[in-house]
mmCIF file of C-alpha atoms in Angstrom:
data_model
loop_
_atom_site.group_PDB
_atom_site.id
_atom_site.type_symbol
_atom_site.label_atom_id
_atom_site.label_comp_id
_atom_site.label_asym_id
_atom_site.label_seq_id
_atom_site.Cartn_x
_atom_site.Cartn_y
_atom_site.Cartn_z
ATOM 1 C CA MET A 1 46.471 62.951 -86.882
ATOM 2 C CA LYS A 2 48.546 61.099 -89.118
ATOM 3 C CA GLU A 3 46.516 58.608 -91.722
ATOM 4 C CA LYS A 4 47.883 55.371 -92.072
ATOM 5 C CA ASN A 5 47.366 53.456 -95.550
ATOM 6 C CA ILE A 6 47.045 49.529 -95.683
ATOM 7 C CA THR A 7 47.783 47.864 -98.529
ATOM 8 C CA VAL A 8 47.111 44.459 -99.724
ATOM 9 C CA SER A 9 50.451 43.233 -98.894
ATOM 10 C CA ASP A 10 50.436 44.149 -95.469
ATOM 11 C CA ILE A 11 47.505 41.711 -95.113
ATOM 12 C CA GLN A 12 48.710 37.779 -94.293
ATOM 13 C CA GLU A 13 46.887 35.086 -94.425
ATOM 14 C CA THR A 14 47.441 33.113 -90.869
ATOM 15 C CA PRO A 15 47.855 29.551 -90.470
ATOM 16 C CA LYS A 16 44.564 27.718 -90.966
ATOM 17 C CA GLU A 17 45.172 25.875 -87.503
ATOM 18 C CA ASP A 18 45.016 29.567 -86.124
ATOM 19 C CA LYS A 19 41.368 30.536 -86.895
ATOM 20 C CA GLU A 20 42.155 33.947 -86.106
ATOM 21 C CA VAL A 21 43.039 36.778 -88.298
ATOM 22 C CA GLN A 22 46.026 39.051 -87.901
ATOM 23 C CA ILE A 23 45.859 42.754 -89.100
ATOM 24 C CA SER A 24 49.048 44.842 -89.130
ATOM 25 C CA ILE A 25 48.823 48.017 -88.813
ATOM 26 C CA GLU A 26 51.490 50.431 -89.674
ATOM 27 C CA GLY A 27 53.186 51.508 -86.462
ATOM 28 C CA GLU A 28 51.652 49.407 -84.127
ATOM 29 C CA SER A 29 52.199 45.682 -83.265
ATOM 30 C CA PRO A 30 49.624 43.377 -84.166
ATOM 31 C CA LYS A 31 46.778 42.627 -81.527
ATOM 32 C CA ARG A 32 44.757 39.332 -81.401
ATOM 33 C CA LYS A 33 40.834 39.432 -81.181
ATOM 34 C CA LYS A 34 39.571 37.981 -77.946
ATOM 35 C CA ALA A 35 36.959 35.159 -78.126
ATOM 36 C CA PRO A 36 33.418 35.289 -76.462
ATOM 37 C CA PRO A 37 33.368 34.272 -72.653
ATOM 38 C CA THR A 38 32.348 30.735 -72.033
ATOM 39 C CA ILE A 39 29.120 29.917 -69.580
ATOM 40 C CA PHE A 40 31.609 29.066 -66.768
ATOM 41 C CA GLN A 41 33.805 32.194 -67.017
ATOM 42 C CA ILE A 42 30.477 34.181 -66.843
ATOM 43 C CA ILE A 43 29.414 32.088 -63.627
ATOM 44 C CA LYS A 44 32.976 32.586 -62.088
ATOM 45 C CA SER A 45 32.466 36.347 -62.952
ATOM 46 C CA ARG A 46 32.711 39.017 -59.886
ATOM 47 C CA PHE A 47 29.754 40.608 -61.496
ATOM 48 C CA PHE A 48 27.454 37.700 -61.648
ATOM 49 C CA ASN A 49 28.040 36.434 -57.983
ATOM 50 C CA ARG A 50 27.464 39.802 -56.991
ATOM 51 C CA THR A 51 23.877 40.191 -59.087
ATOM 52 C CA VAL A 52 22.826 36.619 -57.880
ATOM 53 C CA GLY A 53 23.910 37.326 -54.328
ATOM 54 C CA VAL A 54 21.727 40.762 -54.518
ATOM 55 C CA ILE A 55 18.894 38.827 -56.058
ATOM 56 C CA LEU A 56 18.633 36.171 -53.402
ATOM 57 C CA LEU A 57 18.981 38.608 -50.622
ATOM 58 C CA MET A 58 16.109 40.680 -52.076
ATOM 59 C CA THR A 59 14.019 37.295 -52.147
ATOM 60 C CA ILE A 60 14.759 36.293 -48.768
ATOM 61 C CA THR A 61 13.539 39.689 -47.496
ATOM 62 C CA THR A 62 10.645 39.512 -49.337
ATOM 63 C CA LEU A 63 9.379 36.274 -48.107
ATOM 64 C CA SER A 64 10.481 36.863 -44.569
ATOM 65 C CA VAL A 65 7.959 40.368 -44.971
ATOM 66 C CA PHE A 66 5.451 38.200 -45.943
ATOM 67 C CA GLY A 67 5.999 35.542 -43.577
ATOM 68 C CA TRP A 68 5.432 37.865 -40.855
ATOM 69 C CA LEU A 69 2.346 39.723 -42.617
ATOM 70 C CA LEU A 70 0.730 36.409 -42.778
ATOM 71 C CA TYR A 71 1.241 35.388 -39.116
ATOM 72 C CA THR A 72 0.130 38.425 -37.856
ATOM 73 C CA VAL A 73 -3.172 38.461 -39.983
ATOM 74 C CA ILE A 74 -3.683 34.674 -38.933
ATOM 75 C CA SER A 75 -2.831 35.221 -34.888
ATOM 76 C CA PHE A 76 -5.349 37.803 -34.770
ATOM 77 C CA ASN A 77 -7.861 36.743 -37.333
ATOM 78 C CA PRO A 78 -8.098 32.730 -36.674
ATOM 79 C CA PRO A 79 -9.785 30.536 -39.348
ATOM 80 C CA SER A 80 -12.919 28.882 -38.130
ATOM 81 C CA SER A 81 -12.493 25.421 -36.581
ATOM 82 C CA THR A 82 -15.542 24.600 -39.844
ATOM 83 C CA ALA A 83 -13.145 25.980 -42.013
ATOM 84 C CA LEU A 84 -9.988 24.108 -40.522
ATOM 85 C CA SER A 85 -11.745 20.964 -40.846
ATOM 86 C CA LYS A 86 -12.842 20.774 -44.337
ATOM 87 C CA PHE A 87 -11.076 17.907 -45.975
ATOM 88 C CA THR A 88 -12.573 15.713 -48.657
ATOM 89 C CA GLU A 89 -13.072 11.952 -48.086
ATOM 90 C CA ASP A 90 -10.468 11.278 -50.295
ATOM 91 C CA PHE A 91 -7.936 12.856 -48.284
ATOM 92 C CA ILE A 92 -8.793 11.424 -44.760
ATOM 93 C CA LEU A 93 -10.392 8.035 -43.644
ATOM 94 C CA PRO A 94 -13.501 8.473 -41.286
ATOM 95 C CA VAL A 95 -12.595 7.140 -38.024
ATOM 96 C CA THR A 96 -14.805 6.431 -34.731
ATOM 97 C CA LEU A 97 -13.465 7.716 -31.731
ATOM 98 C CA GLU A 98 -14.282 6.199 -28.492
ATOM 99 C CA ARG A 99 -14.645 7.917 -25.001
ATOM 100 C CA HIS A 100 -12.102 7.009 -22.378
ATOM 101 C CA PRO A 101 -11.963 7.853 -18.564
ATOM 102 C CA LEU A 102 -9.421 10.105 -17.919
ATOM 103 C CA THR A 103 -6.979 7.970 -16.056
ATOM 104 C CA SER A 104 -6.666 5.728 -19.416
ATOM 105 C CA TYR A 105 -4.338 8.925 -20.715
ATOM 106 C CA GLY A 106 -2.094 8.562 -17.711
ATOM 107 C CA LEU A 107 -3.462 11.089 -15.536
ATOM 108 C CA ILE A 108 -3.021 10.342 -11.680
ATOM 109 C CA GLU A 109 -5.838 11.208 -9.680
ATOM 110 C CA PRO A 110 -5.053 12.788 -6.225
ATOM 111 C CA SER A 111 -4.959 10.426 -3.592
ATOM 112 C CA GLU A 112 -7.483 10.699 -0.655
ATOM 113 C CA PRO A 113 -5.817 11.738 2.795
ATOM 114 C CA ARG A 114 -5.837 9.550 5.578
ATOM 115 C CA ILE A 115 -7.390 11.418 8.497
ATOM 116 C CA LYS A 116 -9.823 8.859 10.032
ATOM 117 C CA GLU A 117 -8.807 6.243 12.690
ATOM 118 C CA ASN A 118 -9.572 2.688 13.172
ATOM 119 C CA PRO A 119 -11.314 2.615 16.493
ATOM 120 C CA ILE A 120 -9.743 -0.839 17.408
ATOM 121 C CA ASN A 121 -6.072 -0.131 16.400
ATOM 122 C CA GLY A 122 -5.728 3.267 15.314
ATOM 123 C CA ASN A 123 -4.703 2.579 11.317
ATOM 124 C CA LEU A 124 -5.371 5.274 9.493
ATOM 125 C CA LEU A 125 -7.985 5.105 7.002
ATOM 126 C CA THR A 126 -9.746 7.815 4.533
ATOM 127 C CA ALA A 127 -12.961 9.340 4.911
ATOM 128 C CA SER A 128 -14.445 7.099 2.336
ATOM 129 C CA GLU A 129 -13.017 4.038 3.922
ATOM 130 C CA PHE A 130 -14.255 4.870 7.266
ATOM 131 C CA ASP A 131 -17.773 5.641 5.828
ATOM 132 C CA GLU A 132 -17.942 2.265 4.168
ATOM 133 C CA TYR A 133 -16.657 0.596 7.533
ATOM 134 C CA SER A 134 -18.981 2.629 9.812
ATOM 135 C CA ASP A 135 -22.054 0.020 9.535
ATOM 136 C CA ARG A 136 -19.643 -2.792 10.269
ATOM 137 C CA ARG A 137 -19.964 -4.400 13.796
ATOM 138 C CA PRO A 138 -16.563 -5.923 15.164
ATOM 139 C CA VAL A 139 -16.484 -9.909 14.740
ATOM 140 C CA ALA A 140 -14.777 -12.199 17.270
ATOM 141 C CA VAL A 141 -13.281 -15.390 15.928
ATOM 142 C CA MET A 142 -12.477 -18.459 18.368
ATOM 143 C CA ILE A 143 -9.131 -19.456 16.424
ATOM 144 C CA ASN A 144 -7.677 -23.045 16.930
ATOM 145 C CA ASN A 145 -4.011 -22.894 18.039
ATOM 146 C CA HIS A 146 -3.364 -26.593 18.993
ATOM 147 C CA TYR A 147 -0.051 -27.366 16.874
ATOM 148 C CA ALA A 148 -1.988 -29.921 14.655
ATOM 149 C CA ALA A 149 -3.987 -27.024 13.335
ATOM 150 C CA ARG A 150 -1.242 -24.623 12.245
ATOM 151 C CA PRO A 151 -0.714 -22.666 9.703
ATOM 152 C CA SER A 152 -4.158 -20.614 10.518
ATOM 153 C CA SER A 153 -5.601 -18.390 8.054
ATOM 154 C CA ASN A 154 -6.049 -14.401 8.148
ATOM 155 C CA LEU A 155 -4.882 -13.862 11.486
ATOM 156 C CA GLN A 156 -2.695 -11.347 9.920
ATOM 157 C CA LYS A 157 -5.840 -9.199 8.838
ATOM 158 C CA ALA A 158 -7.409 -9.017 12.244
ATOM 159 C CA ASP A 159 -7.401 -5.642 14.116
ATOM 160 C CA ILE A 160 -6.616 -7.252 17.555
ATOM 161 C CA ILE A 161 -5.661 -10.749 18.550
ATOM 162 C CA TYR A 162 -5.932 -12.390 22.685
ATOM 163 C CA GLU A 163 -4.013 -15.208 23.311
ATOM 164 C CA THR A 164 -4.609 -17.200 26.845
ATOM 165 C CA LEU A 165 -4.321 -20.656 28.007
ATOM 166 C CA VAL A 166 -7.436 -22.834 27.894
ATOM 167 C CA GLU A 167 -6.542 -25.732 29.433
ATOM 168 C CA SER A 168 -3.541 -28.384 29.968
ATOM 169 C CA GLY A 169 -0.991 -25.857 28.939
ATOM 170 C CA ILE A 170 -2.436 -25.093 25.322
ATOM 171 C CA THR A 171 -3.450 -21.913 24.191
ATOM 172 C CA ARG A 172 -5.966 -20.371 21.983
ATOM 173 C CA HIS A 173 -6.792 -17.248 19.937
ATOM 174 C CA MET A 174 -9.649 -14.971 19.688
ATOM 175 C CA ALA A 175 -9.039 -12.538 16.822
ATOM 176 C CA VAL A 176 -11.168 -9.212 16.285
ATOM 177 C CA PHE A 177 -12.130 -8.284 13.060
ATOM 178 C CA TRP A 178 -13.395 -5.082 11.872
ATOM 179 C CA GLN A 179 -11.194 -3.526 9.014
ATOM 180 C CA ASN A 180 -10.990 -6.579 6.726
ATOM 181 C CA ALA A 181 -13.935 -8.382 6.011
ATOM 182 C CA VAL A 182 -12.303 -11.863 4.950
ATOM 183 C CA THR A 183 -14.000 -14.375 3.229
ATOM 184 C CA LYS A 184 -11.568 -17.271 5.077
ATOM 185 C CA VAL A 185 -10.672 -17.358 8.893
ATOM 186 C CA GLY A 186 -10.028 -20.209 11.171
ATOM 187 C CA SER A 187 -9.638 -23.093 11.962
ATOM 188 C CA ILE A 188 -12.679 -22.208 14.309
ATOM 189 C CA ARG A 189 -12.730 -23.927 18.158
ATOM 190 C CA SER A 190 -15.081 -23.530 20.800
ATOM 191 C CA ALA A 191 -15.952 -20.781 22.817
ATOM 192 C CA ARG A 192 -14.055 -19.965 26.660
ATOM 193 C CA GLN A 193 -15.311 -17.611 29.409
ATOM 194 C CA PRO A 194 -12.458 -14.986 29.415
ATOM 195 C CA TYR A 195 -13.081 -14.397 25.702
ATOM 196 C CA LEU A 196 -16.687 -13.766 26.481
ATOM 197 C CA GLU A 197 -15.647 -11.138 28.709
ATOM 198 C CA TRP A 198 -13.157 -9.517 26.346
ATOM 199 C CA LEU A 199 -15.415 -9.285 23.262
ATOM 200 C CA SER A 200 -17.774 -7.542 25.423
ATOM 201 C CA GLU A 201 -15.706 -4.526 25.221
ATOM 202 C CA TYR A 202 -16.868 -4.599 21.285
ATOM 203 C CA ASP A 203 -20.212 -6.463 21.724
ATOM 204 C CA ALA A 204 -18.854 -8.110 18.456
ATOM 205 C CA ILE A 205 -20.771 -10.913 16.399
ATOM 206 C CA TYR A 206 -19.200 -14.244 17.822
ATOM 207 C CA ILE A 207 -18.142 -16.992 15.618
ATOM 208 C CA HIS A 208 -17.169 -20.524 17.677
ATOM 209 C CA ASP A 209 -18.119 -24.039 17.588
ATOM 210 C CA GLY A 210 -19.363 -25.176 20.792
ATOM 211 C CA TYR A 211 -18.625 -23.955 24.454
ATOM 212 C CA ALA A 212 -17.176 -25.316 27.332
ATOM 213 C CA SER A 213 -20.324 -25.651 30.071
ATOM 214 C CA SER A 214 -20.088 -25.668 33.858
ATOM 215 C CA THR A 215 -22.385 -25.146 36.825
ATOM 216 C CA ASP A 216 -19.466 -22.520 38.106
ATOM 217 C CA PRO A 217 -20.441 -19.218 35.998
ATOM 218 C CA ARG A 218 -16.514 -18.184 36.096
ATOM 219 C CA ILE A 219 -15.980 -20.883 33.391
ATOM 220 C CA ASN A 220 -19.835 -21.505 31.992
ATOM 221 C CA ALA A 221 -19.246 -20.180 28.649
ATOM 222 C CA GLY A 222 -22.353 -22.155 26.973
ATOM 223 C CA GLY A 223 -24.724 -20.423 29.877
ATOM 224 C CA ASN A 224 -23.100 -17.008 29.733
ATOM 225 C CA ILE A 225 -23.365 -16.648 26.025
ATOM 226 C CA TRP A 226 -27.163 -16.231 26.675
ATOM 227 C CA ASN A 227 -27.126 -14.315 29.904
ATOM 228 C CA TYR A 228 -24.723 -11.980 28.465
ATOM 229 C CA ASP A 229 -26.868 -11.644 25.262
ATOM 230 C CA ILE A 230 -23.758 -12.327 23.107
ATOM 231 C CA HIS A 231 -24.170 -11.938 19.253
ATOM 232 C CA SER A 232 -23.605 -15.706 18.493
ATOM 233 C CA ILE A 233 -23.710 -16.970 15.099
ATOM 234 C CA SER A 234 -22.071 -20.028 16.302
ATOM 235 C CA THR A 235 -21.155 -22.432 12.973
ATOM 236 C CA GLN A 236 -23.691 -20.403 10.536
ATOM 237 C CA GLY A 237 -21.616 -20.024 7.000
ATOM 238 C CA ALA A 238 -18.704 -22.713 8.226
ATOM 239 C CA TRP A 239 -17.479 -25.065 6.278
ATOM 240 C CA ARG A 240 -15.143 -28.056 6.226
ATOM 241 C CA ASP A 241 -11.727 -28.118 4.420
ATOM 242 C CA SER A 242 -10.801 -31.616 3.271
ATOM 243 C CA THR A 243 -6.977 -30.957 3.555
ATOM 244 C CA ARG A 244 -7.326 -31.037 7.297
ATOM 245 C CA PHE A 245 -8.113 -33.552 10.033
ATOM 246 C CA ALA A 246 -11.211 -33.152 12.617
ATOM 247 C CA PRO A 247 -11.591 -31.093 14.723
ATOM 248 C CA HIS A 248 -8.860 -28.769 12.987
ATOM 249 C CA ASP A 249 -10.649 -28.780 9.808
ATOM 250 C CA GLU A 250 -13.373 -25.858 10.173
ATOM 251 C CA TYR A 251 -13.494 -22.404 8.661
ATOM 252 C CA SER A 252 -15.785 -19.424 8.805
ATOM 253 C CA SER A 253 -15.992 -15.919 6.698
ATOM 254 C CA ILE A 254 -15.932 -12.373 8.277
ATOM 255 C CA ALA A 255 -17.933 -11.311 5.371
ATOM 256 C CA TYR A 256 -20.768 -13.900 6.125
ATOM 257 C CA ALA A 257 -21.070 -12.918 9.428
ATOM 258 C CA LEU A 258 -21.376 -9.157 8.854
ATOM 259 C CA ASP A 259 -24.343 -10.327 6.421
ATOM 260 C CA ILE A 260 -25.969 -12.410 9.384
ATOM 261 C CA GLY A 261 -25.355 -8.940 11.817
ATOM 262 C CA GLU A 262 -27.053 -6.587 8.993
ATOM 263 C CA LYS A 263 -30.092 -9.213 8.872
ATOM 264 C CA ASN A 264 -30.189 -8.786 12.952
ATOM 265 C CA GLY A 265 -29.415 -5.305 13.370
ATOM 266 C CA TRP A 266 -26.192 -5.813 14.580
ATOM 267 C CA THR A 267 -24.438 -3.016 12.641
ATOM 268 C CA GLY A 268 -22.091 -0.006 13.375
ATOM 269 C CA MET A 269 -19.756 0.506 16.814
ATOM 270 C CA ILE A 270 -21.651 0.603 19.876
ATOM 271 C CA SER A 271 -21.866 4.301 20.682
ATOM 272 C CA ASP A 272 -20.218 3.972 23.761
ATOM 273 C CA PHE A 273 -17.033 2.386 22.562
ATOM 274 C CA ALA A 274 -13.500 4.014 23.592
ATOM 275 C CA PRO A 275 -10.985 3.743 21.757
ATOM 276 C CA TRP A 276 -7.240 3.505 22.920
ATOM 277 C CA LYS A 277 -5.037 6.436 21.991
ATOM 278 C CA PHE A 278 -2.637 5.809 19.107
ATOM 279 C CA LYS A 279 0.418 7.524 17.464
ATOM 280 C CA ASN A 280 2.630 6.886 14.959
ATOM 281 C CA ASP A 281 5.905 4.759 14.764
ATOM 282 C CA ALA A 282 9.106 6.187 16.352
ATOM 283 C CA THR A 283 11.504 7.464 14.199
ATOM 284 C CA SER A 284 14.632 4.878 13.400
ATOM 285 C CA GLU A 285 16.746 7.113 15.668
ATOM 286 C CA GLU A 286 13.984 6.824 18.608
ATOM 287 C CA ARG A 287 13.743 3.243 18.382
ATOM 288 C CA GLY A 288 15.323 0.975 21.241
ATOM 289 C CA ASP A 289 17.624 -2.250 20.943
ATOM 290 C CA LEU A 290 15.061 -4.967 21.835
ATOM 291 C CA ASP A 291 15.944 -8.454 20.214
ATOM 292 C CA ARG A 292 13.473 -10.567 21.249
ATOM 293 C CA VAL A 293 10.873 -11.650 24.025
ATOM 294 C CA ASP A 294 10.100 -15.368 24.895
ATOM 295 C CA ILE A 295 6.664 -16.076 26.809
ATOM 296 C CA LYS A 296 5.812 -19.641 28.091
ATOM 297 C CA PHE A 297 2.292 -19.828 28.942
ATOM 298 C CA HIS A 298 2.658 -22.983 31.487
ATOM 299 C CA THR A 299 5.878 -23.716 33.173
ATOM 300 C CA ARG A 300 4.785 -27.012 34.343
ATOM 301 C CA LEU A 301 2.933 -28.445 31.445
ATOM 302 C CA THR A 302 5.035 -27.369 28.896
ATOM 303 C CA ASN A 303 3.993 -29.786 26.207
ATOM 304 C CA GLY A 304 7.534 -29.845 24.716
ATOM 305 C CA GLY A 305 7.227 -26.398 24.223
ATOM 306 C CA MET A 306 4.899 -26.480 21.250
ATOM 307 C CA TYR A 307 2.916 -23.292 22.482
ATOM 308 C CA ASP A 308 6.018 -21.320 24.099
ATOM 309 C CA VAL A 309 5.929 -17.936 21.658
ATOM 310 C CA SER A 310 8.739 -15.782 20.739
ATOM 311 C CA TRP A 311 8.263 -12.367 19.102
ATOM 312 C CA GLN A 312 11.322 -11.268 17.210
ATOM 313 C CA TYR A 313 11.710 -7.356 17.211
ATOM 314 C CA GLN A 314 12.627 -6.294 13.242
ATOM 315 C CA LYS A 315 13.925 -2.692 13.532
ATOM 316 C CA ASN A 316 13.728 -1.578 9.833
ATOM 317 C CA THR A 317 10.114 -2.323 10.118
ATOM 318 C CA ASN A 318 9.372 -1.448 14.040
ATOM 319 C CA SER A 319 7.469 -4.798 13.908
ATOM 320 C CA LEU A 320 7.351 -7.923 16.078
ATOM 321 C CA LEU A 321 7.877 -11.445 14.191
ATOM 322 C CA ARG A 322 6.185 -13.931 15.941
ATOM 323 C CA SER A 323 7.198 -17.675 16.603
ATOM 324 C CA ILE A 324 5.728 -20.501 18.192
ATOM 325 C CA GLY A 325 6.936 -23.485 18.854
ATOM 326 C CA GLY A 326 10.292 -22.780 18.039
ATOM 327 C CA VAL A 327 9.302 -22.072 14.139
ATOM 328 C CA PRO A 328 7.687 -19.111 12.449
ATOM 329 C CA ASP A 329 4.467 -18.663 13.010
ATOM 330 C CA ILE A 330 2.855 -18.399 9.163
ATOM 331 C CA ASP A 331 -0.599 -17.204 7.913
ATOM 332 C CA LEU A 332 -1.549 -19.762 5.792
ATOM 333 C CA GLU A 333 -3.397 -17.506 3.204
ATOM 334 C CA SER A 334 -0.280 -15.384 2.453
ATOM 335 C CA GLY A 335 2.332 -17.428 3.470
ATOM 336 C CA ASP A 336 4.218 -14.710 5.368
ATOM 337 C CA GLN A 337 5.043 -14.626 9.067
ATOM 338 C CA LEU A 338 2.842 -13.311 11.520
ATOM 339 C CA ARG A 339 3.861 -9.890 12.471
ATOM 340 C CA ALA A 340 2.568 -7.243 15.234
ATOM 341 C CA LYS A 341 3.258 -3.633 15.681
ATOM 342 C CA THR A 342 2.388 -3.612 19.568
ATOM 343 C CA VAL A 343 2.379 -6.687 21.935
ATOM 344 C CA ILE A 344 1.027 -6.279 25.598
ATOM 345 C CA ILE A 345 1.877 -9.184 28.112
ATOM 346 C CA GLN A 346 -1.314 -8.591 30.841
ATOM 347 C CA GLU A 347 -0.429 -10.363 33.947
ATOM 348 C CA THR A 348 -3.692 -11.889 36.119
ATOM 349 C CA SER A 349 -4.847 -14.808 37.877
ATOM 350 C CA ILE A 350 -5.452 -17.939 36.116
ATOM 351 C CA ILE A 351 -6.171 -20.971 38.544
ATOM 352 C CA PRO A 352 -7.411 -24.582 37.870
ATOM 353 C CA SER A 353 -11.257 -24.772 37.760
ATOM 354 C CA GLY A 354 -10.550 -28.436 39.456
ATOM 355 C CA ASP A 355 -13.445 -30.149 36.824
ATOM 356 C CA GLU A 356 -12.840 -33.068 34.777
ATOM 357 C CA LYS A 357 -11.898 -31.088 31.718
ATOM 358 C CA ALA A 358 -9.012 -29.197 33.275
ATOM 359 C CA HIS A 359 -10.641 -25.939 32.265
ATOM 360 C CA VAL A 360 -8.962 -22.613 33.971
ATOM 361 C CA ILE A 361 -10.458 -19.701 35.727
ATOM 362 C CA THR A 362 -9.314 -16.184 34.184
ATOM 363 C CA ARG A 363 -9.637 -12.974 35.886
ATOM 364 C CA THR A 364 -10.660 -10.573 33.255
ATOM 365 C CA THR A 365 -11.511 -7.813 35.472
ATOM 366 C CA GLY A 366 -9.610 -5.425 37.997
ATOM 367 C CA GLU A 367 -6.126 -4.509 37.539
ATOM 368 C CA GLY A 368 -2.719 -5.533 37.328
ATOM 369 C CA ASP A 369 0.856 -5.389 35.810
ATOM 370 C CA ALA A 370 1.326 -5.152 32.166
ATOM 371 C CA LEU A 371 4.185 -4.866 30.058
ATOM 372 C CA ILE A 372 3.993 -2.891 26.581
ATOM 373 C CA ILE A 373 6.253 -3.685 23.734
ATOM 374 C CA GLN A 374 6.786 -1.461 20.926
ATOM 375 C CA ASP A 375 9.251 1.009 19.027
ATOM 376 C CA GLY A 376 12.182 -1.734 20.352
ATOM 377 C CA LYS A 377 11.323 -0.647 23.834
ATOM 378 C CA VAL A 378 9.507 -2.538 26.817
ATOM 379 C CA ILE A 379 7.417 -0.109 28.721
ATOM 380 C CA GLU A 380 6.127 -0.994 32.301
ATOM 381 C CA GLY A 381 2.844 -0.425 33.003
ATOM 382 C CA LYS A 382 -0.857 -1.585 34.491
ATOM 383 C CA TRP A 383 -3.701 -2.837 33.216
ATOM 384 C CA GLU A 384 -7.007 -1.915 34.216
ATOM 385 C CA LYS A 385 -10.811 -3.350 33.379
ATOM 386 C CA LYS A 386 -13.330 -2.039 35.601
ATOM 387 C CA SER A 387 -16.244 -4.459 34.428
ATOM 388 C CA ARG A 388 -16.993 -7.189 31.668
ATOM 389 C CA THR A 389 -18.316 -4.678 29.333
ATOM 390 C CA SER A 390 -15.953 -1.755 29.643
ATOM 391 C CA ARG A 391 -12.728 -1.244 27.787
ATOM 392 C CA THR A 392 -9.310 -2.648 29.204
ATOM 393 C CA ARG A 393 -7.168 0.279 29.580
ATOM 394 C CA TYR A 394 -3.045 0.302 29.884
ATOM 395 C CA TYR A 395 -1.454 2.897 32.089
ATOM 396 C CA ASN A 396 2.304 3.726 32.716
ATOM 397 C CA ARG A 397 3.792 3.729 35.891
ATOM 398 C CA ASP A 398 3.191 7.285 36.270
ATOM 399 C CA GLY A 399 -0.781 6.804 35.672
ATOM 400 C CA ARG A 400 -1.269 8.253 32.441
ATOM 401 C CA GLU A 401 -2.767 6.268 29.666
ATOM 402 C CA LEU A 402 -0.093 4.763 27.138
ATOM 403 C CA LEU A 403 -0.047 5.603 23.693
ATOM 404 C CA ILE A 404 -0.210 2.349 21.123
ATOM 405 C CA ASN A 405 1.452 2.193 17.855
ATOM 406 C CA ARG A 406 -1.154 2.065 15.154
ATOM 407 C CA GLY A 407 -1.719 -1.304 13.382
ATOM 408 C CA LEU A 408 -2.231 -5.659 14.556
ATOM 409 C CA ILE A 409 -2.065 -5.541 18.336
ATOM 410 C CA TRP A 410 -1.460 -8.446 20.206
ATOM 411 C CA VAL A 411 -2.821 -9.081 23.872
ATOM 412 C CA GLU A 412 -0.826 -12.259 25.415
ATOM 413 C CA ILE A 413 -2.681 -12.810 28.629
ATOM 414 C CA ILE A 414 0.000 -14.987 31.120
ATOM 415 C CA SER A 415 -0.461 -16.383 34.745
ATOM 416 C CA THR A 416 1.230 -14.216 37.710
ATOM 417 C CA ASP A 417 2.116 -17.707 39.131
ATOM 418 C CA ASP A 418 2.825 -20.230 36.408
ATOM 419 C CA SER A 419 4.082 -18.686 33.572
ATOM 420 C CA SER A 420 7.269 -16.747 32.607
ATOM 421 C CA PHE A 421 8.774 -14.464 30.263
ATOM 422 C CA ALA A 422 12.426 -13.460 29.176
ATOM 423 C CA ILE A 423 13.153 -10.122 27.720
ATOM 424 C CA ILE A 424 16.451 -9.960 25.405
ATOM 425 C CA GLU A 425 17.946 -7.105 24.206
ATOM 426 C CA GLN A 426 21.001 -6.847 21.751
#
């Protein structure tokens, strides 16, 4: 290789502002010496990025393997509850915990099935409810229906209600309670003979204020309360309401009557009580097109229609809404219009007694025609009551006992000769 000599003249001083030394070598063009790379150039270099990527990948892989191993160890060797709960007092504040019933945490207790029947009107009850009520004797209450006594209190809570003439074209109710031991019912009026014969079916405790007396046993309610051994408590536990005028101001309590009954040993349903046969409501498609039923208890003594009753069928609830004297019949306690699931029109002989009080004689035993109104339909049938203490029963024209809808039952007893009713369909 040919040796190249470098002389002093060959070295030229570069301008000061260049800050680089140029060296000329004979036979070659001069080259500029590179400056060291900056930090930004290093970061942007391909080598740096690859190196960092490899380091990150190894770190992530190592942490993943470590995490999996830690999870496996913890899963198979969980720490004790004591080890997990060792906190210093500075770390967590002490708290006093209170015990609460399960329901406070939003848990819903399963409802008890309704598999037991109310023996009077077929309402379905739970086994617990039935056991609670089983010690009760039914309570029958004489309820005032004078136009000045309306609205009445808690008739809607009764199981069954009987309504018929007493005298002078005026009607009265007897409401029988078993399921609902209400603390207010009324207003209360005096006893009449036919009601004694209907309450005898239940051997019920009897609430009334006074009675009709006569030498004729067919209307002698006063004497027959004792002759029939009726469980009368008369006005025990009753009170007067200052917002009403006498004699329409007296009220009593079913709950109080049951307490008296328990003290006297009048408890539970009688052993030979024979319930009716009950059924569920008809489906909406099976319901009839009844509009209403109008009843006149007396066609001569009309009293301006103040005791005429109308039952308006309501298809969506499958119930009959009651009006009297041309206006809705309201329950004073709830403010709602009275309604029944089944209305029975029972025809019988009702004749004047001829006494000075214009009392009437109503036949309760034997048999006669009846109409059963329920599910938007009117069923023609018969009623039968073999004796004073036996149960009144209802049959269709073929002689089969009728199935009654569950719920409040209202029995309207009318005269075969001096009353009328009209059935209006839609």
